[in-house]
GROMACS .gro file of C-alpha atoms in nm:
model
  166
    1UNK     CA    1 -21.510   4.103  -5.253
    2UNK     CA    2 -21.712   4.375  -5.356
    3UNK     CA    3 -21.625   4.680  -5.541
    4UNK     CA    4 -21.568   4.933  -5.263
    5UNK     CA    5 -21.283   4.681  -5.058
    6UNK     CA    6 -21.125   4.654  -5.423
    7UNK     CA    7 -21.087   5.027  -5.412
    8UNK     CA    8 -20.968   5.021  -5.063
    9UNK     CA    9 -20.726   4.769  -5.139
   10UNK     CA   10 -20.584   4.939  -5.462
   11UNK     CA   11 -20.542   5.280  -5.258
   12UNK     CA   12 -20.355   5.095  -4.943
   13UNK     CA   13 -20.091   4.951  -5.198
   14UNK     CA   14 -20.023   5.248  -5.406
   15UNK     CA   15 -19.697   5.399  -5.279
   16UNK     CA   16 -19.536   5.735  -5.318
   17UNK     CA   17 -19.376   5.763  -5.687
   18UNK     CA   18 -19.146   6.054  -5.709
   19UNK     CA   19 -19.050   6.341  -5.523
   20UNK     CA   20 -19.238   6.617  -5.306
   21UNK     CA   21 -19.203   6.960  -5.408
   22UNK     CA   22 -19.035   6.997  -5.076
   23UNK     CA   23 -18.782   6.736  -5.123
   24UNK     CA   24 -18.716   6.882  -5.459
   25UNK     CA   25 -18.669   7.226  -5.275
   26UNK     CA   26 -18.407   7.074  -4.990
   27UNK     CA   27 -18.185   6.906  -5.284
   28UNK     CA   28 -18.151   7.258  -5.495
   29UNK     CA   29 -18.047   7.424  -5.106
   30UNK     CA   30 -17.800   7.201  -5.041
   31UNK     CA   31 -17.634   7.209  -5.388
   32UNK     CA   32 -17.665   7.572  -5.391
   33UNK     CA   33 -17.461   7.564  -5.036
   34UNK     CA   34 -17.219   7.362  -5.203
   35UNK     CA   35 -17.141   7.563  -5.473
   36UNK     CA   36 -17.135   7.881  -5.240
   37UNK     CA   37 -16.844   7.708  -5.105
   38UNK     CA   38 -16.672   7.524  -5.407
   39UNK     CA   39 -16.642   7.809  -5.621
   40UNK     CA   40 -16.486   8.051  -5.455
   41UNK     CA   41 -16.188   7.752  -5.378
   42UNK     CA   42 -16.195   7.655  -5.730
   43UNK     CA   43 -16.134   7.981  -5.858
   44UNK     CA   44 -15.893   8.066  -5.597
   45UNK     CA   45 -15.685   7.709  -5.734
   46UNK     CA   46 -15.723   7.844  -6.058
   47UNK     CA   47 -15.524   8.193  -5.938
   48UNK     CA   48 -15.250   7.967  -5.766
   49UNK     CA   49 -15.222   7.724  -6.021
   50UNK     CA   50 -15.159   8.032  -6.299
   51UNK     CA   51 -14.931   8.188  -6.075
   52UNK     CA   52 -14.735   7.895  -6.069
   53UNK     CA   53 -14.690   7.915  -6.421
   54UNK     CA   54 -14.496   8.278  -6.376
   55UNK     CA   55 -14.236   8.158  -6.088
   56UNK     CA   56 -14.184   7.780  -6.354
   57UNK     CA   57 -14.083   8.041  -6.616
   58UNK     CA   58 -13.866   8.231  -6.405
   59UNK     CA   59 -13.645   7.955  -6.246
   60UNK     CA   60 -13.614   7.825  -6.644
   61UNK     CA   61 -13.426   8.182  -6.648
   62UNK     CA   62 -13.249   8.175  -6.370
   63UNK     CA   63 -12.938   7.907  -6.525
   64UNK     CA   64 -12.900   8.078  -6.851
   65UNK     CA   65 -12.871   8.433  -6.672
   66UNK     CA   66 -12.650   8.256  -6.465
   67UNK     CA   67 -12.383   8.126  -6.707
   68UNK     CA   68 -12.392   8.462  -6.892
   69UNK     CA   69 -12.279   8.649  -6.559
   70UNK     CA   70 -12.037   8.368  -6.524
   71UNK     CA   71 -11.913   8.419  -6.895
   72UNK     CA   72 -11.989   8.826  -6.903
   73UNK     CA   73 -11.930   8.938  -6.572
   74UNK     CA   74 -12.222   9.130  -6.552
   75UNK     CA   75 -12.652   9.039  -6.572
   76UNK     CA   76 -12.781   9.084  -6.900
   77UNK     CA   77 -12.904   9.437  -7.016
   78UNK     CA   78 -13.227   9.242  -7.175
   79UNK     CA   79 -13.193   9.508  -7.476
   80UNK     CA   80 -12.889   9.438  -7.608
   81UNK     CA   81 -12.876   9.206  -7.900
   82UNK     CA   82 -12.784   8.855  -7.682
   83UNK     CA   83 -12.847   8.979  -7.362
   84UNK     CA   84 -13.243   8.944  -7.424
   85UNK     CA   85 -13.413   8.660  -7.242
   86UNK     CA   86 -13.449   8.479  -7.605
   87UNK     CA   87 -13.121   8.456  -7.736
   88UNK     CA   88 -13.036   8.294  -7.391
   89UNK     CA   89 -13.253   8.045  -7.464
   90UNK     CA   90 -13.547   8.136  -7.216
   91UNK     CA   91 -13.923   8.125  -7.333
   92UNK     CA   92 -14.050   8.485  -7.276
   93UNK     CA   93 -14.430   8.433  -7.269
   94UNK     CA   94 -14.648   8.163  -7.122
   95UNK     CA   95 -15.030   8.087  -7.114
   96UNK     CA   96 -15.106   8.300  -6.848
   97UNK     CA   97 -14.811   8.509  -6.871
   98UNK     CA   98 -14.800   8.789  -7.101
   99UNK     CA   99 -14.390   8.890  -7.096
  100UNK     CA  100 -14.088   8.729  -6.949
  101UNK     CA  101 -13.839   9.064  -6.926
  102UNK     CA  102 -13.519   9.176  -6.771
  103UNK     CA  103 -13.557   9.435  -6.545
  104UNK     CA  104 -13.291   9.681  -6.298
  105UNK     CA  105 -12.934   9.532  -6.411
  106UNK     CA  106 -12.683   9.722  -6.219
  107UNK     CA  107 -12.336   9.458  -6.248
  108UNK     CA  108 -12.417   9.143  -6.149
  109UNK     CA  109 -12.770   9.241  -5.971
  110UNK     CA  110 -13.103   9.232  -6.122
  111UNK     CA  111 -13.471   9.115  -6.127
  112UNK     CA  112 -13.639   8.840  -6.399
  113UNK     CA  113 -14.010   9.027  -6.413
  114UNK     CA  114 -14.311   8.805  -6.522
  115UNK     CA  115 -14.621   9.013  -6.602
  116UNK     CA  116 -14.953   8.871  -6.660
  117UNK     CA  117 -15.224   8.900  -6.903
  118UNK     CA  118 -15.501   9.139  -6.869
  119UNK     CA  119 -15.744   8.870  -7.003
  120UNK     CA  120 -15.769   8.504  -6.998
  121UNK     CA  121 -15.618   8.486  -6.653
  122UNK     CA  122 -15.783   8.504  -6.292
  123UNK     CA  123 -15.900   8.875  -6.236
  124UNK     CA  124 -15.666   8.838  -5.929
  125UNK     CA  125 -15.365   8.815  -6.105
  126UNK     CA  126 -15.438   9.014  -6.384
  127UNK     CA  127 -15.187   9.275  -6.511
  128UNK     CA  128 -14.980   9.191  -6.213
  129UNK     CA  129 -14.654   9.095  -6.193
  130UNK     CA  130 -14.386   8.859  -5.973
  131UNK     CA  131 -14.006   8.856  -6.011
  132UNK     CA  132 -13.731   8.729  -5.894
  133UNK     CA  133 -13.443   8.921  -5.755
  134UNK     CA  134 -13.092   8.852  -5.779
  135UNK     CA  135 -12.868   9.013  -5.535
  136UNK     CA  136 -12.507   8.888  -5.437
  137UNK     CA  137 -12.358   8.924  -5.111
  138UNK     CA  138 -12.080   9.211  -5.099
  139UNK     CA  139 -11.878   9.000  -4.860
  140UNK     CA  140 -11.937   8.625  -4.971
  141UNK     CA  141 -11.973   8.684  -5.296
  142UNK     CA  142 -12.267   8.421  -5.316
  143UNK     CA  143 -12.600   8.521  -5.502
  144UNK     CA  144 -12.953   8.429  -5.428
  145UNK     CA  145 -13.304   8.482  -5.584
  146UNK     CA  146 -13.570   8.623  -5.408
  147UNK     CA  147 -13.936   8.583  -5.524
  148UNK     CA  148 -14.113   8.905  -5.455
  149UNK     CA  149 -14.451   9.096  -5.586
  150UNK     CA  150 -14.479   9.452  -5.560
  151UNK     CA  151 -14.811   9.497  -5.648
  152UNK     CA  152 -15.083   9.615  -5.381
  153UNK     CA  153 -15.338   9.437  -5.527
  154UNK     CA  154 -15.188   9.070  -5.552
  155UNK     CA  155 -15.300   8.867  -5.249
  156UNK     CA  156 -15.036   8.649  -5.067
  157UNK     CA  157 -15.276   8.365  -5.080
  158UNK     CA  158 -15.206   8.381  -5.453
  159UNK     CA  159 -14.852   8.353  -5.418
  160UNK     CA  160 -14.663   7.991  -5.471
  161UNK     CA  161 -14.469   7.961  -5.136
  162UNK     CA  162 -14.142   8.110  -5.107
  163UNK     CA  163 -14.265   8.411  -5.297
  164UNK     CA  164 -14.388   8.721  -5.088
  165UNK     CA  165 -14.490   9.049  -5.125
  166UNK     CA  166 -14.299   9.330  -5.030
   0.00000   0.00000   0.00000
């Protein structure tokens, strides 16, 4: 065998180690399509997920609020020495929420108001607030809680279900 099939025979067996510059280029498009769609859901999980936070600290209000109408006839001022939300026993902060206050008693009516941080917390919720509203039926006599947002800026998406805005 001479010299120049030995070099023909060494070129036909040498394969195609690595990647192309174009193959290189297709991998960083499609993870960069990815991630144009991934992050957008992540973050809006995120926003849900801290939300979620708010309405598990207001239904942890709603029973001690509860037996104090049922002892006091009337909702708790949330000023008064042991009508505030922590001498019933209720945690009035969370991670993402910055207060936990009584808001609008009028007898036996009146709102639980979680507001949430202006930092460490999705821009979307930010400063924004949910709360639930107790009302009781003239009639029946029976109460219910309503969760509600009244800020403009909160998107319903956000929302955990049974909450809306209004």
């Amino acid at each position: 065998m001479s010299e120049v099939d030995i070099m023909k025979d060494i070129q036909m067996n040498h394969g195609q180690k690595g990647f192309t510059l174009i193959e290189l280029m297709i991998v960083v498009a499609i993870i960069g399509i990815l991630a144009a769609i991934a992050i957008p859901q992540y973050q809006d999980y995120i926003a849900r997920s801290q939300a979620a936070e708010a309405v598990n600290l207001l239904g942890g209000a709603k029973t001690p609020i509860e037996e104090y109408i049922l002892v006091n006839g009337a909702f708790p001022d949330g000023t008064t020495s042991g009508q505030q939300l922590s001498d019933l026993g209720v945690r009035d902060s969370g991670t993402y929420v910055d207060t936990l206050a009584i808001a609008n008693p009028s007898n036996e009516d009146g709102d639980i108001v979680a507001t949430f941080k202006t930092s460490d917390v999705a821009s979307a919720l930010s400063g924004n607030t949910i709360r639930l509203k107790r009302t009781v039926d003239a009639t029946t006599g029976e109460s219910t809680w309503q969760c509600i947002t009244t800020d403009s800026d909160m998107e319903q998406k956000y929302l955990p279900s049974g909450c809306t805005k209004s």
